[in-house]
Amino acid sequence: MELDISFVRSQFPAFSEPGLEGWAFFENAGGSYPCRQFIDKLYGFYLKNKVQPYYPYPASMRAGEMMDESYARMAAYLNVSPEEIHFGPSTTQNVYVLAHAMRPMWENGDEVVVSCQDHEANAGTWRRLKERGIIVKEWHVDRETGMLDAGDLDSLLSERTRMVAFPHCSNVIGYFNPVREISNKVKKAGANCVVDGVAAAPHGFPDLSTLGADIYMFSLYKTYGPHLGLMYVDHALIEKMENQSHFFKEGITRSMITPAGPDHAQIGAVSGILDYYDAVYNRHFKAPASPNNRNTALAGLFREHKQKLLDPLLNFLRSREDVKVIGPESTAHRAPTVSILPLKKNLDDVYAGLVKHRLMLGKGDFYAVRPLMDMEIPRSPGVIRMSFLHYNTSEEIEQLIRGLENSL
């Protein structure tokens, strides 16, 4: 089955915006276009329901219902319980709060392992725990490939390991790590597994029941919705954490690790992302299915489409002697997030040439400072990153390749 790309793009207002016409969007790892269903719900909330939720009058009741719907439907797609879903202002702030909530669970001299493949959101805050009596061990990446070796983790784990933090997929390396395999090692050591899914979730929401992660986080503005961070936290684990909200919120798990007042409108509109997913599912599949099974079917559909876009790009890059691909050059277990280093021209000049070809892409370190350090790649100018999603087209890939031919 082929993805109906015309239908998909019709669900995103950006693709009919005159000011964006002719520009190909390849900085999706920094933030995706929002879908129409989310935009409509957000606008509707501000228009009709922008009052304090959960009071017994219609506008307030509907506001609360919309928020509850987002918790419940997102949980169903991710195959977990609604009380295990938490919305915070960003993934970075969510990790900051988690570190403060989890530190009282541990004793001085306990250990955490933090990978050097992480975005700094899932790295810096954990590393700061060394100032509060925790030993921080670093799980380094391979200097040439940027890959994490699950075997290297064995020497880092000990009887005092309490947590291991690593990404499902790096936002510059673009490789999907074997989360289940790593989780099994971490659990065997008696530790908790914290997974940064920010660069992975845009390519298909995970079935969290299969991954073994105790905590899994991603950003909703990179999955067609609002600037919020979503956290899954195992219910048994959150009950061990120190309450980070008001004292009278103790025991109310939805509040304990989201100390700021929630953004009612944005949370209420999150279910619009799932309205979009449902619309795409109904366009392509006849059989009724549970939300989790719809999610699995869509992930496969999106993956097939992106593979058709990724293959010609990587084939082109492999054919060149004037560019280095950061991370694996094969398509196996790879996200369509491709970072490159020009070898014969100044990176800034190459980037400027690509922009002249009406290509929207990224340049810099993308807060993935640790892997660049391990690979001895200077933070400035960093790398050029090309990242795309299922709403990109083969014509846009051709536009990108022409831009690279003329700019490298």
Coordinates of C-alpha atoms in Angstrom, one line a residue:
M1 CA 0.0 0.0 0.0
E2 CA 1.3 3.4 -0.9
L3 CA 0.8 6.5 1.2
D4 CA -1.7 8.9 -0.3
I5 CA 0.6 11.9 -0.1
S6 CA -1.9 14.3 -1.6
F7 CA -4.4 13.5 1.1
V8 CA -1.7 13.7 3.8
R9 CA -0.5 17.1 2.7
S10 CA -4.1 18.4 2.5
Q11 CA -4.2 17.9 6.2
F12 CA -1.4 20.5 6.8
P13 CA -2.3 24.2 6.2
A14 CA 1.4 25.0 5.6
F15 CA 1.3 23.3 2.3
S16 CA -1.3 25.7 0.9
E17 CA 0.3 28.8 2.4
P18 CA 1.4 31.1 -0.4
G19 CA 4.5 32.3 1.4
L20 CA 5.9 28.8 1.7
E21 CA 5.2 27.8 -1.9
G22 CA 8.3 26.4 -3.6
W23 CA 10.2 25.9 -0.3
A24 CA 11.0 22.3 0.7
F25 CA 10.9 21.8 4.5
F26 CA 13.9 19.7 5.7
E27 CA 14.2 20.8 9.3
N28 CA 11.5 18.7 10.7
A29 CA 13.7 17.4 13.5
G30 CA 13.6 20.9 14.8
G31 CA 9.8 21.0 14.7
S32 CA 7.1 19.7 12.4
Y33 CA 4.3 21.6 10.7
P34 CA 1.1 21.4 12.8
C35 CA -1.9 19.4 11.4
R36 CA -5.2 21.1 10.7
Q37 CA -7.1 19.0 13.3
F38 CA -4.8 20.3 16.1
I39 CA -5.0 23.9 14.9
D40 CA -8.8 23.7 14.7
K41 CA -9.1 22.3 18.2
L42 CA -6.7 24.9 19.6
Y43 CA -8.6 27.7 18.0
G44 CA -11.9 26.3 19.1
F45 CA -10.7 26.0 22.7
Y46 CA -9.7 29.6 22.8
L47 CA -12.9 30.7 21.1
K48 CA -15.4 28.6 23.2
N49 CA -13.7 27.1 26.3
K50 CA -11.0 29.4 27.6
V51 CA -12.1 29.2 31.2
Q52 CA -11.0 27.3 34.2
P53 CA -11.9 23.6 33.5
Y54 CA -13.9 21.1 35.5
Y55 CA -16.5 23.5 37.0
P56 CA -20.2 22.5 36.5
Y57 CA -21.1 24.8 33.7
P58 CA -21.0 23.9 30.0
A59 CA -17.9 25.9 28.8
S60 CA -15.8 24.6 31.8
M61 CA -17.1 21.1 31.6
R62 CA -16.3 20.9 27.9
A63 CA -12.8 22.3 28.6
G64 CA -12.1 19.5 31.1
E65 CA -13.6 16.9 28.8
M66 CA -11.2 18.0 26.0
M67 CA -8.2 17.7 28.3
D68 CA -9.3 14.3 29.6
E69 CA -9.8 13.1 26.1
S70 CA -6.2 14.0 25.2
Y71 CA -4.8 12.1 28.1
A72 CA -7.0 9.1 27.4
R73 CA -6.5 8.9 23.6
M74 CA -2.8 9.5 23.7
A75 CA -2.5 6.7 26.3
A76 CA -4.5 4.4 24.1
Y77 CA -2.2 5.1 21.1
L78 CA 0.9 4.6 23.1
N79 CA -0.6 1.5 24.8
V80 CA -0.3 2.6 28.4
S81 CA -2.7 3.9 31.1
P82 CA -4.0 7.6 31.1
E83 CA -2.6 8.2 34.6
E84 CA 0.9 7.4 33.2
I85 CA 0.7 10.3 30.7
H86 CA 2.0 13.8 31.7
F87 CA 2.1 17.0 29.8
G88 CA 4.7 19.6 30.7
P89 CA 6.0 22.9 29.1
S90 CA 8.9 21.2 27.2
T91 CA 11.0 18.0 27.3
T92 CA 13.9 20.0 28.7
Q93 CA 11.8 21.3 31.7
N94 CA 10.2 17.9 32.1
V95 CA 13.7 16.3 32.6
Y96 CA 14.6 19.0 35.0
V97 CA 11.6 18.3 37.2
L98 CA 12.1 14.5 37.0
A99 CA 15.7 14.9 38.2
H100 CA 14.5 16.8 41.3
A101 CA 11.7 14.3 41.8
M102 CA 14.0 11.2 41.6
R103 CA 17.0 12.4 43.5
P104 CA 15.4 11.7 46.9
M105 CA 15.0 8.1 45.9
W106 CA 18.8 7.7 45.8
E107 CA 21.6 7.8 48.3
N108 CA 24.9 9.6 48.1
G109 CA 27.3 7.5 46.1
D110 CA 24.6 5.9 43.9
E111 CA 25.2 6.0 40.2
V112 CA 23.5 7.1 37.0
V113 CA 24.7 6.3 33.5
V114 CA 24.1 9.0 30.8
S115 CA 24.8 8.4 27.2
C116 CA 26.9 10.8 25.1
Q117 CA 24.5 10.4 22.2
D118 CA 21.8 12.5 23.9
H119 CA 20.3 15.8 23.1
E120 CA 21.3 18.0 26.0
A121 CA 17.8 18.0 27.4
N122 CA 18.3 14.3 28.4
A123 CA 21.9 14.8 29.4
G124 CA 22.8 18.1 31.2
T125 CA 20.3 17.8 34.0
W126 CA 21.2 14.3 34.9
R127 CA 24.9 15.2 34.9
R128 CA 24.3 18.0 37.4
L129 CA 23.3 15.4 39.9
K130 CA 27.1 14.9 40.6
E131 CA 26.8 18.2 42.5
R132 CA 24.2 16.5 44.7
G133 CA 26.1 13.4 45.7
I134 CA 25.4 11.1 42.7
I135 CA 28.2 9.5 40.6
V136 CA 27.6 10.1 36.9
K137 CA 29.1 7.6 34.4
E138 CA 29.3 8.5 30.7
W139 CA 28.4 6.0 27.9
H140 CA 30.4 7.3 25.0
V141 CA 29.7 6.9 21.3
D142 CA 32.0 5.4 18.7
R143 CA 34.3 8.2 17.4
E144 CA 33.8 7.3 13.8
T145 CA 30.1 6.3 13.6
G146 CA 28.5 8.1 16.5
M147 CA 26.8 4.8 17.5
L148 CA 26.2 3.5 21.0
D149 CA 27.4 -0.1 21.6
A150 CA 25.0 -1.9 24.0
G151 CA 27.9 -4.1 25.0
D152 CA 29.8 -1.1 26.4
L153 CA 27.0 -0.6 28.9
D154 CA 27.9 -3.8 30.7
S155 CA 31.1 -2.3 32.2
L156 CA 29.2 0.8 33.3
L157 CA 26.5 -1.0 35.3
S158 CA 27.0 -1.9 38.9
E159 CA 25.0 -2.8 42.0
R160 CA 24.7 0.9 42.7
T161 CA 23.4 1.9 39.3
R162 CA 20.0 3.6 39.7
M163 CA 19.2 5.0 36.3
V164 CA 20.4 4.8 32.7
A165 CA 19.4 7.7 30.3
F166 CA 19.8 7.4 26.5
P167 CA 18.0 8.3 23.3
H168 CA 15.7 6.2 21.2
C169 CA 17.2 8.0 18.3
S170 CA 19.8 10.7 18.1
N171 CA 18.8 14.0 16.4
V172 CA 22.2 14.1 14.5
I173 CA 23.2 10.4 14.2
G174 CA 19.7 9.3 13.1
Y175 CA 19.9 5.7 14.2
F176 CA 17.3 3.9 16.2
N177 CA 18.8 2.3 19.3
P178 CA 17.6 -1.1 20.4
V179 CA 15.6 0.2 23.4
R180 CA 14.2 -3.2 24.4
E181 CA 17.7 -4.8 24.5
I182 CA 19.1 -1.9 26.5
S183 CA 16.1 -1.8 28.8
N184 CA 16.6 -5.5 29.6
K185 CA 20.2 -4.9 30.6
V186 CA 19.2 -1.9 32.8
K187 CA 16.3 -3.8 34.5
K188 CA 18.6 -6.8 35.2
A189 CA 20.9 -4.4 37.0
G190 CA 17.9 -3.2 39.1
A191 CA 17.9 0.3 37.6
N192 CA 15.4 2.5 35.9
C193 CA 15.5 3.2 32.1
V194 CA 14.9 6.8 30.9
V195 CA 14.5 7.2 27.1
D196 CA 14.6 10.4 25.1
G197 CA 12.2 9.8 22.2
V198 CA 12.1 13.3 20.9
A199 CA 13.9 12.4 17.6
A200 CA 12.1 9.1 17.3
A201 CA 8.4 9.8 17.9
P202 CA 7.9 12.0 14.8
H203 CA 8.5 8.8 12.7
G204 CA 5.7 6.9 14.5
F205 CA 4.5 6.8 18.0
P206 CA 6.0 3.9 19.9
D207 CA 4.1 1.0 21.5
L208 CA 5.5 1.8 25.0
S209 CA 4.3 -1.6 26.4
T210 CA 7.0 -3.3 24.3
L211 CA 10.0 -1.1 25.0
G212 CA 10.6 -1.7 28.7
A213 CA 11.3 2.0 29.4
D214 CA 10.3 3.3 32.8
I215 CA 10.2 6.9 31.5
Y216 CA 9.8 7.9 27.8
M217 CA 9.6 11.5 26.6
F218 CA 9.0 13.3 23.4
S219 CA 8.0 16.8 22.1
L220 CA 4.5 17.3 20.7
Y221 CA 5.6 20.3 18.5
K222 CA 7.7 17.7 16.6
T223 CA 4.7 15.5 16.2
Y224 CA 2.3 17.9 14.5
G225 CA 0.9 19.6 17.6
P226 CA 1.6 22.2 20.4
H227 CA 4.9 23.2 22.1
L228 CA 4.5 20.8 25.0
G229 CA 6.5 17.9 26.2
L230 CA 4.9 14.5 26.8
M231 CA 6.2 12.1 29.5
Y232 CA 5.2 8.6 30.0
V233 CA 6.2 7.6 33.6
D234 CA 5.4 4.1 34.9
H235 CA 2.8 4.5 37.6
A236 CA 4.7 2.4 40.2
L237 CA 7.8 4.6 39.7
I238 CA 6.0 8.0 40.1
E239 CA 4.6 6.8 43.4
K240 CA 8.3 6.6 44.7
M241 CA 9.1 10.1 43.5
E242 CA 9.1 13.3 45.6
N243 CA 6.1 15.5 44.9
Q244 CA 7.2 18.6 42.9
S245 CA 3.9 20.3 43.1
H246 CA 1.9 22.0 45.9
F247 CA 1.8 20.0 49.1
F248 CA -1.9 19.3 48.7
K249 CA -1.2 17.7 45.3
E250 CA 0.7 14.8 47.0
G251 CA -0.7 11.5 45.6
I252 CA -2.3 13.2 42.6
T253 CA 0.0 11.8 40.0
R254 CA -1.1 14.0 37.1
S255 CA 0.2 17.0 39.2
M256 CA 3.2 15.7 41.1
I257 CA 5.7 16.1 38.3
T258 CA 4.1 19.0 36.5
P259 CA 4.4 21.8 39.1
A260 CA 3.4 24.6 36.8
G261 CA -0.3 25.1 36.0
P262 CA -1.0 23.1 32.8
D263 CA -1.7 24.9 29.5
H264 CA -5.4 23.9 29.3
A265 CA -5.9 24.9 25.7
Q266 CA -2.8 23.1 24.3
I267 CA -3.5 20.0 26.3
G268 CA -7.2 20.0 25.1
A269 CA -6.0 20.3 21.5
V270 CA -3.5 17.4 21.7
S271 CA -6.2 15.0 20.7
G272 CA -6.2 16.8 17.3
I273 CA -3.0 15.0 16.5
L274 CA -4.8 11.7 16.9
D275 CA -7.8 13.0 14.9
Y276 CA -5.2 13.4 12.1
Y277 CA -3.8 9.9 12.6
D278 CA -7.3 8.5 12.6
A279 CA -8.1 10.3 9.3
V280 CA -5.0 8.9 7.7
Y281 CA -5.8 5.4 9.0
N282 CA -9.4 5.6 7.6
R283 CA -8.1 6.8 4.3
H284 CA -5.8 3.8 3.9
F285 CA -7.3 0.9 5.8
K286 CA -10.8 -0.6 5.8
A287 CA -10.7 -2.8 9.0
P288 CA -11.7 -1.2 12.3
A289 CA -8.8 -1.4 14.8
S290 CA -7.9 -0.3 18.3
P291 CA -5.9 2.9 18.7
N292 CA -2.7 1.0 19.3
N293 CA -3.2 -1.2 16.2
R294 CA -4.0 1.9 14.1
N295 CA -0.7 3.4 15.4
T296 CA 1.2 0.2 14.4
A297 CA -0.4 0.2 10.9
L298 CA 0.4 3.9 10.4
A299 CA 4.0 3.5 11.6
G300 CA 4.5 0.9 8.9
L301 CA 2.9 3.0 6.2
F302 CA 4.9 6.0 7.1
R303 CA 8.1 4.0 7.3
E304 CA 7.6 2.6 3.8
H305 CA 7.1 6.0 2.3
K306 CA 10.1 7.6 4.1
Q307 CA 12.3 4.7 3.0
K308 CA 11.5 5.5 -0.6
L309 CA 12.6 9.1 0.1
L310 CA 15.7 8.1 2.1
D311 CA 17.2 5.6 -0.3
P312 CA 17.9 8.1 -3.2
L313 CA 19.3 10.7 -0.8
L314 CA 21.7 8.3 0.8
N315 CA 22.7 6.8 -2.6
F316 CA 23.5 10.2 -3.8
L317 CA 25.6 11.1 -0.7
R318 CA 27.5 7.7 -0.9
S319 CA 28.4 8.5 -4.5
R320 CA 30.2 11.7 -3.5
E321 CA 33.8 12.2 -2.3
D322 CA 33.2 15.7 -1.1
V323 CA 30.8 15.0 1.8
K324 CA 30.8 12.9 4.9
V325 CA 27.6 11.4 6.3
I326 CA 27.4 11.5 10.1
G327 CA 26.3 8.2 11.4
P328 CA 25.5 5.0 9.5
E329 CA 25.2 5.3 5.7
S330 CA 22.9 2.3 5.5
T331 CA 19.1 2.6 5.7
A332 CA 18.6 -0.2 8.2
H333 CA 17.3 1.1 11.5
R334 CA 17.8 4.6 10.3
A335 CA 15.6 7.7 10.7
P336 CA 15.3 10.1 7.8
T337 CA 17.5 12.5 9.7
V338 CA 20.7 12.9 7.8
S339 CA 23.6 15.1 9.0
I340 CA 26.6 15.9 6.8
L341 CA 30.0 17.5 6.8
P342 CA 31.2 19.1 3.5
L343 CA 34.8 18.0 2.9
K344 CA 36.0 20.4 0.1
K345 CA 34.0 23.6 0.8
N346 CA 33.2 25.8 3.8
L347 CA 30.1 24.5 5.6
D348 CA 28.6 27.9 5.9
D349 CA 29.0 28.5 2.1
V350 CA 27.4 25.1 1.3
Y351 CA 24.5 25.9 3.7
A352 CA 23.9 29.3 2.0
G353 CA 23.9 27.6 -1.4
L354 CA 21.2 25.2 -0.2
V355 CA 19.0 28.0 1.1
K356 CA 19.3 29.7 -2.3
H357 CA 17.7 26.5 -3.7
R358 CA 14.7 27.2 -1.5
L359 CA 15.6 24.4 1.0
M360 CA 14.7 24.9 4.6
L361 CA 17.2 22.9 6.7
G362 CA 19.3 23.2 9.8
K363 CA 22.9 24.0 10.6
G364 CA 24.7 23.9 14.0
D365 CA 25.0 21.4 16.9
F366 CA 21.2 21.1 17.6
Y367 CA 22.0 20.8 21.3
A368 CA 23.5 17.4 20.5
V369 CA 26.8 18.7 21.8
R370 CA 28.0 15.5 23.5
P371 CA 28.0 13.3 20.4
L372 CA 29.8 16.0 18.4
M373 CA 32.4 16.2 21.2
D374 CA 32.9 12.5 21.1
M375 CA 33.3 12.5 17.4
E376 CA 35.6 15.5 17.5
I377 CA 33.3 17.7 15.3
P378 CA 33.5 21.4 16.2
R379 CA 30.3 22.8 17.6
S380 CA 30.7 25.8 15.3
P381 CA 29.8 25.5 12.5
G382 CA 28.6 22.0 13.5
V383 CA 26.9 20.0 10.8
I384 CA 24.2 20.5 8.1
R385 CA 21.1 18.5 9.0
M386 CA 18.4 17.3 6.5
S387 CA 15.4 15.8 8.2
F388 CA 12.0 14.9 6.7
L389 CA 8.8 13.2 7.6
H390 CA 6.0 11.3 6.0
Y391 CA 4.5 14.4 4.5
N392 CA 7.6 15.1 2.4
T393 CA 7.6 14.1 -1.3
S394 CA 9.9 12.6 -3.8
E395 CA 9.9 15.9 -5.7
E396 CA 11.3 17.6 -2.6
I397 CA 14.0 15.0 -2.4
E398 CA 14.9 15.7 -6.0
Q399 CA 15.0 19.4 -5.1
L400 CA 17.3 18.6 -2.2
I401 CA 19.7 16.5 -4.3
R402 CA 19.9 19.3 -7.0
G403 CA 20.7 21.8 -4.3
L404 CA 23.4 19.5 -2.9
E405 CA 24.9 18.9 -6.4
N406 CA 25.2 22.7 -7.0
S407 CA 26.3 23.6 -3.5
L408 CA 28.9 21.0 -2.4

